[in-house]
Coordinates of C-alpha atoms (C1' of nucleotides) in Angstrom, one line a residue:
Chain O
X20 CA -34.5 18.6 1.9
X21 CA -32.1 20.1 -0.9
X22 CA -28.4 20.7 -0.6
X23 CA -26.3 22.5 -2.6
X24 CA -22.9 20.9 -3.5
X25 CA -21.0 22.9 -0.9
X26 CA -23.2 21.8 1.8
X27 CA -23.6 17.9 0.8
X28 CA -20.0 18.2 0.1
X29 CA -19.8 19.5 3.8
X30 CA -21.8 16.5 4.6
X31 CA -20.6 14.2 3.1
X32 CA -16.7 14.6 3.3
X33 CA -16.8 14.1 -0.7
X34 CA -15.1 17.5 -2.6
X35 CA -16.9 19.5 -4.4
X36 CA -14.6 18.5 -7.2
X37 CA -15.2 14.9 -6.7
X38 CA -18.6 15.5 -6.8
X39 CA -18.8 16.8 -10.5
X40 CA -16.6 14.2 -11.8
X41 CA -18.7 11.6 -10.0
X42 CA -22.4 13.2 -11.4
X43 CA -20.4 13.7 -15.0
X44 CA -19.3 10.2 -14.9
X45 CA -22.9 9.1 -14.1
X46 CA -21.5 7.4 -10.3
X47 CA -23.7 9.8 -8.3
X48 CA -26.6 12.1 -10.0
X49 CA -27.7 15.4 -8.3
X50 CA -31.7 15.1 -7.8
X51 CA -31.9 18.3 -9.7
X52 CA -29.6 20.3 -12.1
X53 CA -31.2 24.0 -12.5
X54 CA -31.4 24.8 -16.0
X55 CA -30.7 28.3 -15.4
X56 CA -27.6 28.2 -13.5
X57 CA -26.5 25.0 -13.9
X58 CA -26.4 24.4 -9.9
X59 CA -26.5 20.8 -8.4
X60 CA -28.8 19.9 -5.6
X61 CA -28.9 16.4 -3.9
X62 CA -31.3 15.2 -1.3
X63 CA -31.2 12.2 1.7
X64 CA -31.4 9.3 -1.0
X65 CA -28.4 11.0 -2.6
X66 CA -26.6 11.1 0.7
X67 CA -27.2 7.3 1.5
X68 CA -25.9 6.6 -2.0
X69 CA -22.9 8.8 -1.5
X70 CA -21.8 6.9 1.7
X71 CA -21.7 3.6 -0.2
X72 CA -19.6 5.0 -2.5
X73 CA -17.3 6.4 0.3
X74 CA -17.3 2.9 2.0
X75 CA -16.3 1.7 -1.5
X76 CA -13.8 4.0 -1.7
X77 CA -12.2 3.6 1.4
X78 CA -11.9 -0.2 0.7
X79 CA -10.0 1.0 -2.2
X80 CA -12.4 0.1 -5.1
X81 CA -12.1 2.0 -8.3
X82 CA -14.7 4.1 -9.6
X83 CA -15.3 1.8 -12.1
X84 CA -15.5 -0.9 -9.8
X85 CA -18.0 1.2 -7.8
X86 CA -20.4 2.2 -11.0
X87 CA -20.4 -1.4 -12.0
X88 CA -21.1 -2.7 -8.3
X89 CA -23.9 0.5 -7.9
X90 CA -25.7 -0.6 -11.0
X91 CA -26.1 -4.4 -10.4
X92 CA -26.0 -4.5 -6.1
X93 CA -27.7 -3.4 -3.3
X94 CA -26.5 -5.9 -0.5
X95 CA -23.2 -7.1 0.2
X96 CA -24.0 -10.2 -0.3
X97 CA -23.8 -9.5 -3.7
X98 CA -20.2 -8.9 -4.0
X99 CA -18.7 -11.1 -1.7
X100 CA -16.4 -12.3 -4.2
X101 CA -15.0 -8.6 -5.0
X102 CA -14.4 -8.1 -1.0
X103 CA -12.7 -11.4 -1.0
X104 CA -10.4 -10.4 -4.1
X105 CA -10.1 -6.5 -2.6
X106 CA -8.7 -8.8 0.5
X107 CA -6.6 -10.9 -1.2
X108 CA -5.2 -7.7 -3.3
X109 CA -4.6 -5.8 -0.2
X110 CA -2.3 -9.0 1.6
X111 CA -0.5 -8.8 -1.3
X112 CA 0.4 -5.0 -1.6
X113 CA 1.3 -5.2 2.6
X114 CA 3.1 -8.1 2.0
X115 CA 5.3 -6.2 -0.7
X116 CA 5.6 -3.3 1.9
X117 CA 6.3 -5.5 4.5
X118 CA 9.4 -6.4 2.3
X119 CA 10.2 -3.1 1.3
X120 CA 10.3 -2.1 4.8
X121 CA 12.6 -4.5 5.9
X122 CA 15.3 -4.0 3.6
X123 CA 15.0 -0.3 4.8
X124 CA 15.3 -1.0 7.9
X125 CA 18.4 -3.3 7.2
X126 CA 19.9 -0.9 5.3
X127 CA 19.2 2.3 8.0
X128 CA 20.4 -0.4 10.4
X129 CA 23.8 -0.8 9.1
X130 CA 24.4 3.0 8.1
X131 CA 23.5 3.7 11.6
X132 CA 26.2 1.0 13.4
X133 CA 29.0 2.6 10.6
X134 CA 28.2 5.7 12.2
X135 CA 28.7 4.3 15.5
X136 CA 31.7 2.7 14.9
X137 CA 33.3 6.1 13.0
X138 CA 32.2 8.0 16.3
X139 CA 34.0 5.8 18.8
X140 CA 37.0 4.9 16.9
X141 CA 40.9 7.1 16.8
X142 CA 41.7 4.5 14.3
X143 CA 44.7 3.1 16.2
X144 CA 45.6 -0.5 16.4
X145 CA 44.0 -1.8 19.0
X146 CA 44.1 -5.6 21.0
X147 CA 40.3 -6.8 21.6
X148 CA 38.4 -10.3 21.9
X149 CA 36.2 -12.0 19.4
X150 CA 34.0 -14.7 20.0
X151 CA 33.5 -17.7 18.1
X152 CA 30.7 -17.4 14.9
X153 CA 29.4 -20.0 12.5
X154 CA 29.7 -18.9 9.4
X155 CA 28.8 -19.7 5.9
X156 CA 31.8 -19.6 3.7
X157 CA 33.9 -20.2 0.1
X158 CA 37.5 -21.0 0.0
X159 CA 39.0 -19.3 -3.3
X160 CA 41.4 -18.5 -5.5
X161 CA 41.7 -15.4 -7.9
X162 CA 41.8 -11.7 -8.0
X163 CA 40.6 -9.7 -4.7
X164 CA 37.8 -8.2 -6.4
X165 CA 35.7 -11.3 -6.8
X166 CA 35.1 -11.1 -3.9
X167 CA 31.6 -9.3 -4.3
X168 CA 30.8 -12.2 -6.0
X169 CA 31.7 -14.7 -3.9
X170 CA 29.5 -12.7 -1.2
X171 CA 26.3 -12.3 -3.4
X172 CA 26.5 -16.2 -3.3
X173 CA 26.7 -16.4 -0.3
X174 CA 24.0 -14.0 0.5
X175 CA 21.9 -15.7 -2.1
X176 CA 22.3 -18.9 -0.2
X177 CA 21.5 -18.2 3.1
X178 CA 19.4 -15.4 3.0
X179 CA 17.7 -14.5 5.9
X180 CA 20.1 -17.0 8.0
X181 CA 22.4 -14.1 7.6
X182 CA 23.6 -12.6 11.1
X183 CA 26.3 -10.2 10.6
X184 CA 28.8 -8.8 8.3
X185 CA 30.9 -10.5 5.9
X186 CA 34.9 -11.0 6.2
X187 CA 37.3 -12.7 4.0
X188 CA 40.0 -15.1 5.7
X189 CA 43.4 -14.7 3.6
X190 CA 46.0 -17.6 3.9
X191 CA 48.3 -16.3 1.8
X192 CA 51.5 -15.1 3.4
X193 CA 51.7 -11.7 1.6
X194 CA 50.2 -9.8 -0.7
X195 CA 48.9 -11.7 -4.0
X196 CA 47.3 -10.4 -7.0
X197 CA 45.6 -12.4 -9.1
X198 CA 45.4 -16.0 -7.6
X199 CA 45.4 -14.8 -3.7
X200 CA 44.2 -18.2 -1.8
X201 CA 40.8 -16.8 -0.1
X202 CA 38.3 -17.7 2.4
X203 CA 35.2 -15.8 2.2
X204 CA 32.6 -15.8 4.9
X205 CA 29.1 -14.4 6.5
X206 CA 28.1 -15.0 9.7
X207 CA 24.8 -17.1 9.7
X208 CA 22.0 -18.2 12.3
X209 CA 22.1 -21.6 11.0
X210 CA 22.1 -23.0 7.6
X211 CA 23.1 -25.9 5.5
X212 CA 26.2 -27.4 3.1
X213 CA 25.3 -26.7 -0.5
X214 CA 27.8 -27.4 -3.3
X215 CA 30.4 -24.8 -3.1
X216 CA 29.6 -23.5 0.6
X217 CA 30.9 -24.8 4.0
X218 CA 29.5 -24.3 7.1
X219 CA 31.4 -24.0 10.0
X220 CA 33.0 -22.3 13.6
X221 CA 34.8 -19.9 13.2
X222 CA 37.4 -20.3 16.2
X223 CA 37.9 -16.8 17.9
X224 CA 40.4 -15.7 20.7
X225 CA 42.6 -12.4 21.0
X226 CA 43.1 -10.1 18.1
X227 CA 44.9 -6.9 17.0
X228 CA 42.9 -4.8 14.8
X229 CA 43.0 -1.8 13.0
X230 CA 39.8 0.2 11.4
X231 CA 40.7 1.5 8.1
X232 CA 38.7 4.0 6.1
X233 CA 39.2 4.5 2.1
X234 CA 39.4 2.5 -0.9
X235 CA 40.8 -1.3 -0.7
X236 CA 43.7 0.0 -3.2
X237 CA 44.3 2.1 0.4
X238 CA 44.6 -1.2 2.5
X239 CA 48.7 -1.6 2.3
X240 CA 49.5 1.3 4.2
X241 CA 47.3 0.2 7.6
X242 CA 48.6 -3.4 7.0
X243 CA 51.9 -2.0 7.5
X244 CA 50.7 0.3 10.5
X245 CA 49.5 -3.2 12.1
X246 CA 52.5 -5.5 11.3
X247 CA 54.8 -2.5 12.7
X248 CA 52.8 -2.6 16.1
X249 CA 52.7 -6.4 16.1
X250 CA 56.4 -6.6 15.8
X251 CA 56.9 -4.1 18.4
X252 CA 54.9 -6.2 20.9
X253 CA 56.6 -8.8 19.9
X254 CA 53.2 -10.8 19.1
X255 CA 53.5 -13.5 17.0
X256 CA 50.7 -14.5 14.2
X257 CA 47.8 -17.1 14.0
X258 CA 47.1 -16.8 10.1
X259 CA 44.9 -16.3 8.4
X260 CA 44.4 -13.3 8.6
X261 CA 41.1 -11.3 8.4
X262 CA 39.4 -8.1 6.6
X263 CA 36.0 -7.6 8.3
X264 CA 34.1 -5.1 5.7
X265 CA 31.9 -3.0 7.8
X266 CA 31.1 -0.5 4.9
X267 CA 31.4 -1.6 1.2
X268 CA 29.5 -0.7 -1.8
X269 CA 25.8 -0.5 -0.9
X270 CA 22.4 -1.6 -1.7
X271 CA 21.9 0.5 -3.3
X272 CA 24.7 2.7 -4.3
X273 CA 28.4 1.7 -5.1
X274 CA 28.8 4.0 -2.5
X275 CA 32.1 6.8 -1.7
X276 CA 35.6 4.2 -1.7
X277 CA 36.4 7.1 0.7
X278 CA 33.7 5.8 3.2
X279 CA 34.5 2.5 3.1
X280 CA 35.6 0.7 6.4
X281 CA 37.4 -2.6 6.9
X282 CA 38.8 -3.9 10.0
X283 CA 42.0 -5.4 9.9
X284 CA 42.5 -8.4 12.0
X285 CA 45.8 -10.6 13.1
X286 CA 44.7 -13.4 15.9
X287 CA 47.5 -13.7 18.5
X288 CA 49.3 -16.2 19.2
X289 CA 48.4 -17.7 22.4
X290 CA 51.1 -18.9 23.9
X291 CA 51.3 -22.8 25.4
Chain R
X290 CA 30.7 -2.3 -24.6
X291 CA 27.5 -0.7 -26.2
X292 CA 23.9 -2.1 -25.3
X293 CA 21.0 -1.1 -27.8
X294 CA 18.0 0.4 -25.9
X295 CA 16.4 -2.9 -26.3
X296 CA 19.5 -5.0 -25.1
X297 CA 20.0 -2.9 -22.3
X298 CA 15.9 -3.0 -21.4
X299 CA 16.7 -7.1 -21.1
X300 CA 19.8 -6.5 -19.0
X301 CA 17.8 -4.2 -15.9
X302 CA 14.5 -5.0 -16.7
X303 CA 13.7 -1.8 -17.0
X304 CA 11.1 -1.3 -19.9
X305 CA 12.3 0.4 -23.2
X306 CA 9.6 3.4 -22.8
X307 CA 10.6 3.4 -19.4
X308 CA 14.2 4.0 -20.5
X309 CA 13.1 6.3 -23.3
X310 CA 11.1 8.4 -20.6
X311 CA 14.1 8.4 -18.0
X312 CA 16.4 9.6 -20.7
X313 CA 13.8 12.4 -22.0
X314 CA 13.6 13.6 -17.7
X315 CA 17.7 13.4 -17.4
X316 CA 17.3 10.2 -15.3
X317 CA 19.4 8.3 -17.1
X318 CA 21.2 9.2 -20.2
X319 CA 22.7 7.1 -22.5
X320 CA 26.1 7.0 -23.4
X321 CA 25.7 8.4 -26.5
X322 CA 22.8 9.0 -29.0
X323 CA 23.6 8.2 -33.0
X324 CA 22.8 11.6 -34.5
X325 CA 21.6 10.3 -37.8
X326 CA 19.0 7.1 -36.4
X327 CA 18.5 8.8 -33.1
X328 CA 19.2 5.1 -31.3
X329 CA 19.8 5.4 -28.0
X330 CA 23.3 3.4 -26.8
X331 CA 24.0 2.2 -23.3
X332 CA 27.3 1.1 -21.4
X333 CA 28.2 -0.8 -17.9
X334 CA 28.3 2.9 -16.1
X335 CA 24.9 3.3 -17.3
X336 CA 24.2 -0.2 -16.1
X337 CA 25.4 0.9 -12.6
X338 CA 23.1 3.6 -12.2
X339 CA 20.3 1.5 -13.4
X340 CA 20.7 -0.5 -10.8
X341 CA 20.6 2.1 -8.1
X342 CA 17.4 3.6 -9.7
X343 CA 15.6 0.3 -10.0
X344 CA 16.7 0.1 -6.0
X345 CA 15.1 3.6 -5.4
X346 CA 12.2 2.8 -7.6
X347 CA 11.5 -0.9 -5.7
X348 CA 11.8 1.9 -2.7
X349 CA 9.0 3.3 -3.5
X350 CA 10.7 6.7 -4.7
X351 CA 9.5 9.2 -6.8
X352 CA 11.5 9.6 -9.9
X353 CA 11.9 13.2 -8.8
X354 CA 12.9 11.9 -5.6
X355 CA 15.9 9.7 -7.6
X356 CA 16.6 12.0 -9.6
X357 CA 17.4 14.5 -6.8
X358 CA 19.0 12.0 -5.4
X359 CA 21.2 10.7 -8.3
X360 CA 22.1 14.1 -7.8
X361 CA 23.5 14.9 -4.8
X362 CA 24.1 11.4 -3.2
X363 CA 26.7 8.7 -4.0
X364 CA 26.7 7.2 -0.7
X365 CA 23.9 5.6 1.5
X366 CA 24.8 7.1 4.9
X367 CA 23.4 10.9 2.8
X368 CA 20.1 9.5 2.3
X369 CA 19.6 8.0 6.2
X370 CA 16.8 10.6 6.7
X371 CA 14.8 9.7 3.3
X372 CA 15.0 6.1 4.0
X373 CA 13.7 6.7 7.3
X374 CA 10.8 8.8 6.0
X375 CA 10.0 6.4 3.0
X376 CA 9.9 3.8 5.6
X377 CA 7.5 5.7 7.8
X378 CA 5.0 6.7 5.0
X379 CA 4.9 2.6 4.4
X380 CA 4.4 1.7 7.7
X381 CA 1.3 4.6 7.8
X382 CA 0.3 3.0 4.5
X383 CA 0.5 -0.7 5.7
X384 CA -1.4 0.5 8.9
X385 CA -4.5 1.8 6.4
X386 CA -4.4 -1.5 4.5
X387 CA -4.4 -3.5 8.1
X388 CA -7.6 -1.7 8.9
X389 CA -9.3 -2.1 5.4
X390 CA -8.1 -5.6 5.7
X391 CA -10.2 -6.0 8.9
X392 CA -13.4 -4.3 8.2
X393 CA -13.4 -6.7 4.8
X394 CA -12.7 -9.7 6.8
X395 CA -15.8 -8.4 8.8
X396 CA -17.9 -8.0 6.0
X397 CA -17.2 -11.1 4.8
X398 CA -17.2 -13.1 8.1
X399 CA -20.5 -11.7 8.5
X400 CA -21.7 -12.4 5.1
X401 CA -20.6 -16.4 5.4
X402 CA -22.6 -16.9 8.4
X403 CA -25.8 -15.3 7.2
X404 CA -25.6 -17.5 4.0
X405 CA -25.1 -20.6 6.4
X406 CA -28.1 -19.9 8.8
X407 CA -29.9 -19.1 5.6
X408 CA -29.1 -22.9 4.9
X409 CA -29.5 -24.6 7.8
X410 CA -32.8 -23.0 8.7
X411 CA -36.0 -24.3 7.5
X412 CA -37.8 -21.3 9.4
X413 CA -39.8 -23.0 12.2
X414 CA -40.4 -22.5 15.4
X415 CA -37.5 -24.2 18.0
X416 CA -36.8 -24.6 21.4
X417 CA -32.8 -24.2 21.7
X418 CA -30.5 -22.9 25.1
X419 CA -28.7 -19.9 24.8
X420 CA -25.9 -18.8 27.2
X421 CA -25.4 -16.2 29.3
X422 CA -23.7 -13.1 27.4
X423 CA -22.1 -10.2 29.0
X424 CA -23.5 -7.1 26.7
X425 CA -23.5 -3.1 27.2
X426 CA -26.8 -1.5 26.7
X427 CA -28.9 1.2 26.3
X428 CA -32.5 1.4 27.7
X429 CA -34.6 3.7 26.0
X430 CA -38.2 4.7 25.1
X431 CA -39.4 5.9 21.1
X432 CA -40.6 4.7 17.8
X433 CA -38.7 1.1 17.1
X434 CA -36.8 3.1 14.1
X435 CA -34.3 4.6 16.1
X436 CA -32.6 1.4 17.4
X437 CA -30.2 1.5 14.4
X438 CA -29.0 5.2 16.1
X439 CA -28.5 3.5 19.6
X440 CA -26.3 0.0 18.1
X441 CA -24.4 2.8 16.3
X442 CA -23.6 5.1 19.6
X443 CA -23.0 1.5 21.3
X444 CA -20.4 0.0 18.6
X445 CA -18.7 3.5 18.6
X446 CA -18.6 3.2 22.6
X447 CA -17.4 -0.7 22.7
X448 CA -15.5 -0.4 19.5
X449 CA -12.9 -3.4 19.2
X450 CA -14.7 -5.3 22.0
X451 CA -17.9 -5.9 20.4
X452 CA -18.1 -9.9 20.2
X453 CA -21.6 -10.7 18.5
X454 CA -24.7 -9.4 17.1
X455 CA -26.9 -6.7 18.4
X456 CA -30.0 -7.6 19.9
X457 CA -33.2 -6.0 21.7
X458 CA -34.9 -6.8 24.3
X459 CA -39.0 -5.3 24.7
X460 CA -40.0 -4.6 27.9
X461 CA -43.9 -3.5 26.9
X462 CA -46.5 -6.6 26.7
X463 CA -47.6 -5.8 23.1
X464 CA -46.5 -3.9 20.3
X465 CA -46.5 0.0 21.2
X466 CA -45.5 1.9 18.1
X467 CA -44.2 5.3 19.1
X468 CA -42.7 4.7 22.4
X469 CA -41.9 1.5 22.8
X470 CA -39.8 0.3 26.1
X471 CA -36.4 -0.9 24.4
X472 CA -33.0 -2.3 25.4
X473 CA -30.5 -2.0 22.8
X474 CA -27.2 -4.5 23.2
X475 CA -24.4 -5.6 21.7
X476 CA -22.3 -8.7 23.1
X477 CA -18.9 -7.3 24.4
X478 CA -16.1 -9.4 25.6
X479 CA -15.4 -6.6 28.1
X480 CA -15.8 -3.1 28.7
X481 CA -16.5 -0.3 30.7
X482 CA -19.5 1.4 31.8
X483 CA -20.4 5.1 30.5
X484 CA -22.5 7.7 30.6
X485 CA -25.6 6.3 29.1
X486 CA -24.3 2.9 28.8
X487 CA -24.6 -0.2 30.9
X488 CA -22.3 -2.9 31.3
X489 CA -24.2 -6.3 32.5
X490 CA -25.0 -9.8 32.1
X491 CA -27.6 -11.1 30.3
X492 CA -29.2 -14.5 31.7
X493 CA -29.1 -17.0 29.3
X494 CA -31.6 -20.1 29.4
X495 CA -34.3 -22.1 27.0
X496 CA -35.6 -19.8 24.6
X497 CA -38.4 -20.8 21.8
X498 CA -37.0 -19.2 18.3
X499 CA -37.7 -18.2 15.4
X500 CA -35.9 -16.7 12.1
X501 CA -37.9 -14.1 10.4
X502 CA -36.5 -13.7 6.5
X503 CA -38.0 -10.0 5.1
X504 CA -38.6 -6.7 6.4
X505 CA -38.9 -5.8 10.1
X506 CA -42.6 -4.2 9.4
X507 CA -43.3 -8.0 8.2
X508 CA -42.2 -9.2 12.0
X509 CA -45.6 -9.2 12.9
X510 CA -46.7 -12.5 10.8
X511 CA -43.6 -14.3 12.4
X512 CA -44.9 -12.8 16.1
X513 CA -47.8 -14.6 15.7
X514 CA -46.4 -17.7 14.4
X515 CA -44.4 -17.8 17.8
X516 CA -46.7 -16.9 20.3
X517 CA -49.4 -19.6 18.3
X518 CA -46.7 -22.2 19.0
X519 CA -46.0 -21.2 22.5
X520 CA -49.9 -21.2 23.4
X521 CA -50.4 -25.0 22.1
X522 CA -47.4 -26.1 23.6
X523 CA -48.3 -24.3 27.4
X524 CA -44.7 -22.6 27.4
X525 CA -45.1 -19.2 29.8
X526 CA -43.5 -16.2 28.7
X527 CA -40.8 -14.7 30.4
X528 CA -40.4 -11.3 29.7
X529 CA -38.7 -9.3 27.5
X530 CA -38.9 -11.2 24.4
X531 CA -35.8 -10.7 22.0
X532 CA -35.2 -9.9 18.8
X533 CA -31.7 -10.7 17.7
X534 CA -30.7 -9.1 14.1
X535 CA -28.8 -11.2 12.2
X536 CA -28.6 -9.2 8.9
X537 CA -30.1 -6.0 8.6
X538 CA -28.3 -2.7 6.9
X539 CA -24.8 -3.5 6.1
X540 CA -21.7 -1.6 6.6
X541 CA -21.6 -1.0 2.6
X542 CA -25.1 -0.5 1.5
X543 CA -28.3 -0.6 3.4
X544 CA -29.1 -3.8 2.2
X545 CA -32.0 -4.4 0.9
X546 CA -34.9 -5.4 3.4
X547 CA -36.0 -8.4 1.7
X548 CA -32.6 -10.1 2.9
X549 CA -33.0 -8.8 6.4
X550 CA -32.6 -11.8 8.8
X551 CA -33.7 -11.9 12.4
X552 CA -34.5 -14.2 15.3
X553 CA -37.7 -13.5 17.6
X554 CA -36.5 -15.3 20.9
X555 CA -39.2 -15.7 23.9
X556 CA -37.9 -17.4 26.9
X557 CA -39.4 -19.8 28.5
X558 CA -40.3 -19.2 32.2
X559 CA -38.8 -22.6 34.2
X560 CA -40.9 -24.3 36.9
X561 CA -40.0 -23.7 40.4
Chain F
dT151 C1' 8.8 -9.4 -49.0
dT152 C1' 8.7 -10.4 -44.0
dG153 C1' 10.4 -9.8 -39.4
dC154 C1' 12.9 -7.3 -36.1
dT155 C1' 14.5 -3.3 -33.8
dC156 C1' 14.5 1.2 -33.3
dC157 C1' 12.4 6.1 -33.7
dT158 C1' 8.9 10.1 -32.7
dC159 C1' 4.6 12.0 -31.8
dA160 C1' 0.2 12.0 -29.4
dC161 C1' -3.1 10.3 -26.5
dG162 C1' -4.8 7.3 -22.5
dT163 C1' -4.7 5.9 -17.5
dC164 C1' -6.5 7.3 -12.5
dA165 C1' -9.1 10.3 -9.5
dC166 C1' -9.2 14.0 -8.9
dG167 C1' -6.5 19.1 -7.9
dT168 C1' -5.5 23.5 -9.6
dG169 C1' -6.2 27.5 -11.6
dA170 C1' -8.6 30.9 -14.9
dG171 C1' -12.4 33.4 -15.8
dG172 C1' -17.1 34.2 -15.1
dT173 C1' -22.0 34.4 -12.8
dG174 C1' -25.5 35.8 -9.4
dG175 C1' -27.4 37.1 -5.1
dC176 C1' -26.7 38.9 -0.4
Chain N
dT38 C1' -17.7 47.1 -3.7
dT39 C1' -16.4 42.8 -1.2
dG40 C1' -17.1 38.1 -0.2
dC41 C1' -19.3 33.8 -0.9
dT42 C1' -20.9 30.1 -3.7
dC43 C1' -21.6 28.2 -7.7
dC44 C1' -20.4 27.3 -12.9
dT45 C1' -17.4 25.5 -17.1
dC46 C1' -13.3 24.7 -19.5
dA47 C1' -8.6 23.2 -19.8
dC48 C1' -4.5 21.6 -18.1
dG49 C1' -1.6 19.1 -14.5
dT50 C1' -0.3 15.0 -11.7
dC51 C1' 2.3 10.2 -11.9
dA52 C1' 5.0 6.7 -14.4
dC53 C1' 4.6 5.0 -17.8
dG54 C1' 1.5 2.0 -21.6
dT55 C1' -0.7 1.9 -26.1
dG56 C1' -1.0 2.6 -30.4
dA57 C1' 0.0 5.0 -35.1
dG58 C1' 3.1 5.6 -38.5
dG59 C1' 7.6 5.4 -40.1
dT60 C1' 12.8 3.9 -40.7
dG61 C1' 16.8 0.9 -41.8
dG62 C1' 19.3 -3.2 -42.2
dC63 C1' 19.4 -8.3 -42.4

DNA sequence: TTGCTCCTCACGTCACGTGAGGTGGC
DNA sequence: TTGCTCCTCACGTCACGTGAGGTGGC
């Protein structure tokens, strides 16, 4: 039997155009080349050698890999050490993916609930419950936008132990730039004290909050749209208070100041 | 501030070619380029964007994909759909490897238990029990070549639920070359009957063995070895007789014959 | 002078794919 | 003539890495 390269390619599932680099790189030789018109034909020995290859290539050996294992092998007992290493090789490329794949899915994960959130909320103060969390936190002092870095510390720490989204606590009274007195926090699984970070309840109970989208520099203006409402209902205030930062700068981007979206939180008062 | 090419490669850990090549595609630019040295100078903004390519990049993303996106994107949210598609394309990726994975662990699995009964065996005749197996089968008649043809329609059948080696049982008294009287098997943990196929039990018991090292047209030698043993010792057959292949052509290569490994198995008829 | 940092070409890697331009026989 | 199959070059892909050969200031 003698098939032309269109036909053992047909066979074979090889391309013709894998089949001239692999006879010009010497990985699989046509039985006969006509002189004349320089035509490849390959025969049933051919076709036996070609399927190793395949099965070599599927399992994601190179072709140098193959040529070297074609010239000194003919049973796989032979390269049991290469199969073990192609193994090892391949757990280690899925266990990057499985990585990458997980921050993606974080990531789609929170764009998604942000879209949520924007869908079902008017953006008017509203009175709701929140539950009690542990959380993983830093009490501070200094200018609001350390914050970031008081969170990447915090996210460095506890790493996957990390259940939710982060919120600072603010003790002071009013506004304070440059030495405001700070409690940053993220919500966490479990996890332990390390130098720097407490671990604790965070009590809840009945809060007024407001969802405000824009740049921090933005806040002042829906601080004063919750105070006013407060007052009106004559609430009084548990401090601290709370910024619970449902869209900040990204993984990956900065991200628009436009999109960003804090909640504003004053706990109630309960009274006696 | 102003980072050298070099500096800055320290900094993001990007390479300096790297940075050299994303600044020739409009990747990254730097800041500014000194007109009479041609050295490339970098600033905190640059820094920024860095970042988010080395993000995209650890994201598997083309760098015409970042750069499309550096385009038109500053904000997470735009890109939803991309991540989601990235994401997908790893998944399909890891489900590839997962399957490689397996048919290596296969290989190898196999491999390590040939090269074990190739140490353990001293290639005499023994009397050992073997269990009952559930197997799915093919009876046939033809020239003894054509087994490899039926274990191949039966693992394509069984697939995931093949549990052991294949084996044959001979139904004729002698050897009939041509059109033989054959059961093919293959252990299966379960498994449904088809056209063709049978699904059944095969009755386990005391079986006299041998392992036969070498080419199945050398079997004959080992026959007689066998039936010589069971003669002196007054065993009485019970028919079939089994031959149970160990190692024979791999998944990779055919292996070569020398290295084929299979067990002749007589059972032995009990008194009544 | 040596060592360091920067530069610009140009070519290599990997396993082919994509043409362009041509042949030869039905 | 059209369509099919084959051929050989040569260049493209992808994200750089690897030199070669040179500069400029400490």
């Amino acid at each position: 039997m003698r098939y032309s390269i269109g036909e053992f390619s047909r066979i074979t599932g090889l391309t013709i155009k894998a089949l001239r680099l692999y006879h010009d790189r010497g990985l699989l030789l046509p039985v006969v080349v006509d002189s004349e018109s320089g035509y490849r034909y390959y025969d049933p020995q051919c076709l036996e050698k070609a399927r190793t290859i395949l099965m070599l290539r599927d399992m994601m050996f190179s072709l140098d890999e193959i040529m070297e294992i074609l010239r000194d092998c003919e049973d796989e007992a032979e390269i049991l050490v290469l199969l073990q290493e192609k193994k090892d090789a391949i757990a280690a490329r899925m266990k990057d993916f499985s990585r990458i794949s997980r921050s993606l899915t974080e990531i789609i994960h929170r764009e998604k609930e942000v879209s949520e959130m924007l869908k079902g909320s008017q953006f008017e103060v509203e009175e709701k419950e929140i539950a009690s969390v542990l959380v993983a936190s830093i009490r501070w002092k200094g200018p609001y936008e350390e914050c970031g870095k008081r969170f990447s510390q915090l996210f460095k720490a506890m790493g996957r132990f990390v259940c939710g989204k982060p919120l600072c606590l603010y003790y002071d009274e009013g506004v304070r730039e440059g030495d405001a007195d700070i409690e940053s926090c993220v919500p966490i699984r479990k996890g332990k004290e390390r130098e720097g970070i407490t671990v604790r309840m965070l009590e809840g109970g009945r809060f007024v909050s407001l969802l405000h989208k824009g740049p921090y520099s933005a806040l002042g203006r829906s601080y004063e749209r919750i105070i006013d409402y407060m007052k009106e209902k004559g609430h009084e205030v548990e401090a601290p208070c709370r910024e619970l930062y449902h869209k900040g700068p990204g993984m990956i981007f900065k991200g628009n100041p436009k999109n960003y979206l804090t909640e504003i939180l004053f706990q109630i008062k309960e009274e006696a």
